[in-house]
Amino acid sequence: MAEMRRELAALLAGAVLLGALVPGCLSQAENRPPAAVLTAFPRAANTGQPVVFDASNSTDRDGKIVRYHWDFGDSTEELGVSVEHSFSEGGTYTVTLTVTDNEGKKDRANSTVRINEYPAARMDPVGLEVKVLSQVLFSGANSTDPDGSVVDWRWEFGDGKTGKGSQAVHVYEDTGTYIVNLTVTDDFGACSNCSSAVTVVLRSFDITWPLSTRSLPQVSQYSSENTTTNRTETISFENMTRVQFRLTWTDDIRHWLLLAFNDDFALRVTDPSNNTQYLRDMKGDISLNFTLADPPAPLSLKAKSPADALAQIGDKYGSGLGRGDWLVWVILGEAGGLQEITGPDADLGNNWRLDINCQVFELVITEK
């Protein structure tokens, strides 16, 4: 037993001596590196949109992480457990996280993010001045997307109306200045817009009053000597400026040798305002002219439409002068002939014709 104790003591002494001769054999275990873990949200974003990078799930089992370093792949870097970063250009970026523990051990982790560039909205035409109630064609077909395609076009015309499509037609119903806005969306869902002012003005019209002639049915009749034929002619034309009554006849008895008298006709007319004209003649043609009014002077005005221009004019330029019943007397005295030379009168009457022509002005609206 004593011998065994001496052997154990010798072994223990040898172990102590060996530990003294071989440094580090009794020191603690070697430090392990940390484990880098990163998350990115969102993994796909637009230029200028913040992306949150987080390394809080990174661990170190035998120490602690003292440094979090981020390399965003766009020549920028940052420190921190959780950071935000915005990318100024589109593309796919590899983001690298490097963590360092208290013993200087490091670990890395990578993640990729996709950055989309916004589309560029373009509207044609811009700075328009258009006439009210005109169809205006707007186009967004020249809008572009640098890393994809434009898939949607939305229009706001500034008057509460909207439209969609790469082209849109709109009609402004009132004058004023309107701001037109175009919003385009790309295949990533990113939107951009542009706007332009549209000035809507009234239309310009010239108002003229050309003259034309309206006629009543022609009257043809026979009158005996020393008789009067009474007629009532009703005229209903608007905007009359002049009315002409013309009586014509042709002598029907002539002698190749002896002088014969022409027919002796007279024409009398009274207008609806009780103005009377009278003329007697033997030449075969009598005209009575009644002047009622002058046509209005030409003018210019601004309006939304021809109908609006007509409404502005109203009835202030119209005329009802001369409308109504006209009283006509055709009087035949002597019918001429050779009665005083050859004996019994061979010419007892004659045929005559009455033409009634009315000069009227008409309203013509012409857009400039």
XYZ file of C-alpha atoms in Angstrom:
368
model
C 0.000 0.000 0.000
C 2.749 2.400 0.902
C 4.444 1.478 -2.333
C 1.306 2.407 -4.325
C 1.079 5.810 -2.686
C 4.648 6.526 -3.616
C 3.932 5.715 -7.287
C 0.848 8.016 -7.435
C 2.800 10.861 -5.908
C 5.522 10.384 -8.486
C 2.989 10.471 -11.335
C 1.416 13.647 -9.992
C 4.765 15.322 -9.667
C 5.590 14.352 -13.242
C 2.355 15.843 -14.506
C 3.042 19.079 -12.709
C 6.543 19.180 -14.126
C 5.225 18.485 -17.665
C 2.692 21.312 -17.347
C 5.448 23.674 -16.368
C 7.648 22.595 -19.258
C 4.888 22.822 -21.981
C 3.235 26.287 -21.847
C -0.487 26.575 -22.775
C -1.351 23.006 -22.159
C -3.604 24.008 -19.303
C -5.111 27.241 -20.937
C -8.823 27.574 -22.048
C -10.261 26.284 -25.437
C -9.650 28.291 -28.719
C -12.206 31.153 -29.554
C -14.786 30.370 -32.252
C -15.789 32.929 -34.963
C -19.230 34.612 -34.900
C -22.061 33.676 -37.283
C -23.245 36.490 -39.596
C -26.972 36.521 -40.432
C -28.676 39.346 -42.366
C -32.168 40.189 -43.566
C -33.211 42.809 -46.128
C -36.662 44.359 -46.497
C -37.846 44.821 -49.092
C -35.699 42.638 -51.297
C -36.968 44.564 -54.337
C -37.372 48.329 -54.275
C -37.366 51.424 -56.452
C -34.536 53.910 -56.709
C -34.570 56.266 -53.750
C -36.735 53.906 -51.693
C -35.176 52.941 -48.300
C -34.246 49.283 -47.790
C -33.809 48.112 -44.173
C -30.863 45.782 -43.527
C -30.800 43.974 -40.177
C -28.046 41.834 -38.565
C -29.638 41.336 -35.148
C -29.873 37.566 -35.692
C -26.097 37.263 -35.974
C -24.554 35.332 -33.002
C -21.270 34.585 -31.201
C -21.401 31.502 -28.929
C -18.270 32.192 -26.940
C -18.139 35.966 -26.894
C -19.936 38.926 -28.378
C -20.112 40.742 -31.691
C -18.628 44.202 -31.443
C -18.724 45.395 -35.053
C -21.286 45.183 -37.892
C -20.013 46.392 -41.255
C -22.157 46.745 -44.354
C -20.970 46.979 -47.960
C -23.924 47.823 -50.196
C -22.244 47.067 -53.509
C -22.643 50.633 -54.796
C -19.363 51.978 -53.369
C -20.997 52.943 -50.082
C -20.500 51.405 -46.611
C -22.048 51.773 -43.180
C -21.775 50.441 -39.592
C -24.599 49.290 -37.351
C -26.752 46.378 -36.326
C -29.705 47.728 -38.346
C -29.311 50.282 -41.124
C -31.331 51.862 -43.941
C -29.946 52.462 -47.389
C -31.345 53.897 -50.619
C -29.938 53.080 -54.041
C -29.759 55.876 -56.594
C -29.530 53.671 -59.676
C -31.380 50.605 -60.809
C -29.808 47.164 -60.932
C -29.111 44.066 -58.822
C -26.779 44.672 -55.879
C -24.920 42.183 -53.644
C -24.912 43.477 -50.073
C -22.211 42.039 -47.752
C -22.401 41.972 -43.942
C -19.153 41.458 -41.996
C -19.406 40.870 -38.233
C -16.413 40.927 -35.849
C -16.388 39.540 -32.300
C -14.479 40.672 -29.243
C -11.560 38.393 -30.100
C -11.270 39.769 -33.624
C -12.868 36.784 -35.307
C -15.005 37.625 -38.389
C -17.785 36.159 -40.476
C -19.537 37.330 -43.631
C -23.004 36.922 -45.160
C -24.387 38.128 -48.508
C -27.815 39.050 -49.868
C -28.979 40.472 -53.186
C -31.547 43.228 -53.720
C -33.138 44.321 -56.964
C -33.540 48.046 -57.529
C -36.020 49.221 -60.147
C -35.761 52.590 -61.880
C -38.862 54.733 -62.191
C -40.455 55.222 -65.599
C -40.300 58.640 -67.257
C -43.717 60.124 -68.038
C -43.979 62.275 -71.152
C -47.066 64.027 -72.452
C -47.605 65.381 -75.964
C -48.480 68.046 -76.828
C -47.791 70.516 -74.009
C -48.727 74.155 -73.488
C -51.867 73.860 -75.589
C -54.399 76.559 -76.396
C -57.573 74.985 -77.750
C -61.072 76.085 -78.623
C -63.886 75.144 -76.313
C -65.827 72.019 -77.356
C -62.925 70.862 -79.544
C -61.631 67.304 -79.420
C -58.119 67.325 -77.962
C -55.821 64.319 -78.493
C -53.319 63.685 -75.705
C -50.536 61.116 -76.110
C -48.311 59.445 -73.537
C -46.794 57.038 -76.057
C -43.359 58.622 -75.690
C -43.171 57.738 -71.998
C -40.268 55.345 -71.308
C -38.933 52.950 -68.676
C -35.132 52.416 -68.532
C -35.225 48.869 -67.178
C -38.622 47.570 -68.226
C -41.749 48.812 -69.943
C -44.645 51.169 -69.293
C -47.824 49.149 -68.853
C -50.417 51.704 -67.729
C -51.334 55.327 -68.506
C -53.812 57.322 -66.425
C -55.071 60.813 -67.303
C -56.603 63.575 -65.213
C -57.840 66.402 -67.424
C -58.284 69.024 -64.715
C -62.049 69.354 -65.137
C -63.017 66.349 -63.045
C -62.849 63.954 -65.983
C -60.335 61.116 -66.328
C -59.097 58.744 -69.008
C -56.717 55.881 -69.581
C -54.537 54.500 -72.335
C -51.415 55.656 -74.132
C -53.657 58.077 -76.058
C -56.780 59.830 -74.845
C -59.285 62.194 -76.477
C -60.994 64.828 -74.362
C -63.460 67.660 -74.944
C -63.463 70.712 -72.676
C -66.957 72.104 -72.274
C -65.993 75.393 -70.628
C -63.271 77.983 -71.015
C -60.425 78.331 -68.536
C -56.972 76.991 -67.745
C -56.753 73.314 -66.816
C -53.815 71.279 -65.493
C -53.598 67.915 -67.254
C -51.768 65.179 -65.327
C -50.414 61.919 -66.761
C -49.390 59.070 -64.441
C -47.542 56.101 -65.955
C -46.817 52.762 -64.278
C -44.079 50.313 -65.249
C -44.067 46.519 -65.094
C -42.567 46.683 -61.582
C -45.427 48.823 -60.274
C -43.422 52.041 -60.063
C -45.209 55.249 -61.035
C -44.203 58.676 -62.248
C -46.165 61.605 -63.591
C -45.962 64.805 -65.572
C -48.363 67.674 -66.108
C -49.072 70.535 -68.482
C -51.483 73.447 -68.656
C -54.229 73.628 -71.289
C -55.890 76.962 -72.000
C -59.418 76.680 -73.387
C -60.739 79.756 -75.207
C -63.968 80.776 -76.905
C -64.419 80.370 -80.636
C -64.448 83.425 -82.942
C -67.298 83.908 -85.395
C -68.040 86.352 -88.224
C -71.699 87.299 -88.603
C -72.830 88.418 -92.060
C -76.219 89.121 -93.609
C -76.203 88.273 -97.337
C -79.215 89.275 -99.407
C -81.409 86.941 -101.416
C -84.676 87.194 -103.312
C -87.909 85.437 -102.442
C -90.831 85.538 -104.848
C -94.552 85.064 -104.531
C -96.390 83.066 -107.186
C -96.735 85.037 -110.404
C -100.180 86.468 -111.176
C -101.426 86.483 -114.807
C -104.836 87.919 -115.670
C -106.957 89.739 -118.280
C -108.532 93.150 -117.700
C -111.168 94.899 -119.776
C -111.050 98.590 -120.545
C -111.928 100.921 -117.688
C -111.862 98.192 -115.022
C -110.017 97.741 -111.727
C -108.812 94.404 -110.404
C -108.366 94.201 -106.612
C -106.072 91.644 -104.973
C -104.744 90.948 -101.495
C -101.257 89.473 -101.380
C -100.102 88.065 -98.041
C -96.343 88.161 -97.487
C -94.894 86.204 -94.569
C -91.154 86.392 -95.186
C -88.904 87.463 -92.309
C -86.142 90.063 -92.519
C -87.330 91.842 -95.652
C -85.431 94.893 -96.833
C -87.333 95.675 -100.032
C -90.517 94.578 -101.812
C -91.094 95.160 -105.513
C -94.426 94.939 -107.352
C -93.924 94.837 -111.122
C -96.799 95.012 -113.620
C -96.015 94.175 -117.254
C -98.139 93.890 -120.397
C -97.778 93.899 -124.185
C -100.006 95.778 -126.635
C -101.838 93.222 -128.714
C -103.243 95.484 -131.479
C -100.853 97.254 -133.829
C -101.279 98.725 -137.312
C -98.445 98.839 -139.766
C -99.474 102.197 -141.141
C -101.574 104.155 -138.670
C -100.610 105.296 -135.179
C -102.372 103.448 -132.353
C -102.418 104.303 -128.662
C -100.710 102.057 -126.092
C -102.676 100.448 -123.268
C -103.140 102.773 -120.309
C -102.429 100.797 -117.077
C -102.031 101.975 -113.493
C -100.754 100.093 -110.415
C -101.581 100.967 -106.827
C -100.225 99.124 -103.758
C -100.747 99.704 -100.016
C -98.434 97.942 -97.531
C -99.447 96.565 -94.080
C -98.380 99.880 -92.501
C -100.817 101.742 -94.791
C -98.149 103.287 -96.993
C -99.430 103.621 -100.572
C -97.643 103.982 -103.888
C -99.296 104.643 -107.265
C -97.959 104.790 -110.812
C -99.653 105.094 -114.216
C -97.900 104.384 -117.481
C -98.399 103.298 -121.074
C -94.965 101.765 -121.692
C -95.791 98.198 -120.729
C -93.833 98.089 -117.455
C -94.649 99.593 -114.036
C -92.585 98.926 -110.888
C -93.379 100.026 -107.333
C -90.520 99.565 -104.835
C -91.068 99.622 -101.085
C -87.898 100.020 -98.989
C -88.424 98.548 -95.536
C -85.014 98.367 -93.831
C -81.285 98.100 -94.368
C -79.553 94.796 -93.615
C -77.535 94.774 -90.365
C -73.832 95.551 -90.508
C -71.415 92.598 -90.304
C -70.038 91.867 -86.862
C -67.700 89.526 -85.003
C -68.239 87.827 -81.676
C -66.884 85.074 -79.464
C -68.970 82.113 -78.401
C -68.712 78.455 -77.436
C -70.509 77.221 -80.557
C -72.598 78.430 -83.511
C -75.695 77.771 -81.416
C -74.264 79.915 -78.632
C -73.449 82.657 -81.143
C -77.005 82.491 -82.461
C -78.328 82.751 -78.906
C -76.215 85.864 -78.344
C -77.624 87.467 -81.479
C -81.179 86.570 -80.539
C -83.920 88.576 -82.193
C -82.298 92.003 -81.982
C -81.237 91.948 -85.626
C -84.381 90.350 -87.009
C -87.103 92.292 -88.769
C -90.778 91.637 -89.255
C -91.331 94.716 -91.374
C -93.580 94.127 -94.350
C -95.181 90.965 -93.084
C -98.920 90.850 -93.565
C -101.497 91.748 -96.190
C -100.625 93.981 -99.126
C -103.527 95.518 -101.073
C -103.080 95.642 -104.844
C -105.117 97.450 -107.511
C -104.514 96.888 -111.231
C -106.339 99.549 -113.227
C -106.822 99.547 -117.008
C -108.121 102.717 -118.634
C -108.056 102.805 -122.411
C -106.781 99.697 -124.119
C -105.584 101.720 -127.103
C -106.273 100.522 -130.613
C -107.651 102.259 -133.743
C -111.166 103.097 -132.618
C -110.890 106.816 -133.187
C -109.614 106.309 -136.713
C -111.220 103.197 -138.129
C -114.507 103.057 -136.286
C -115.549 100.559 -133.615
C -112.857 99.808 -131.025
C -111.070 96.594 -131.889
C -109.058 96.461 -128.601
C -111.323 95.977 -125.580
C -108.733 94.860 -123.006
C -105.396 93.192 -122.433
C -103.540 90.511 -120.524
C -101.123 91.564 -117.804
C -98.674 89.913 -115.409
C -97.834 90.826 -111.816
C -94.522 89.756 -110.237
C -93.867 90.270 -106.520
C -90.233 89.948 -105.412
C -88.999 90.352 -101.859
C -85.388 91.018 -100.934
C -84.488 89.470 -97.579
C -81.324 89.216 -95.520
C -80.191 85.924 -94.066
C -78.007 85.241 -91.050
C -74.739 83.455 -91.835
C -72.391 82.415 -89.014
C -68.837 81.586 -90.089
C -66.154 80.452 -87.684
C -62.784 82.111 -88.145
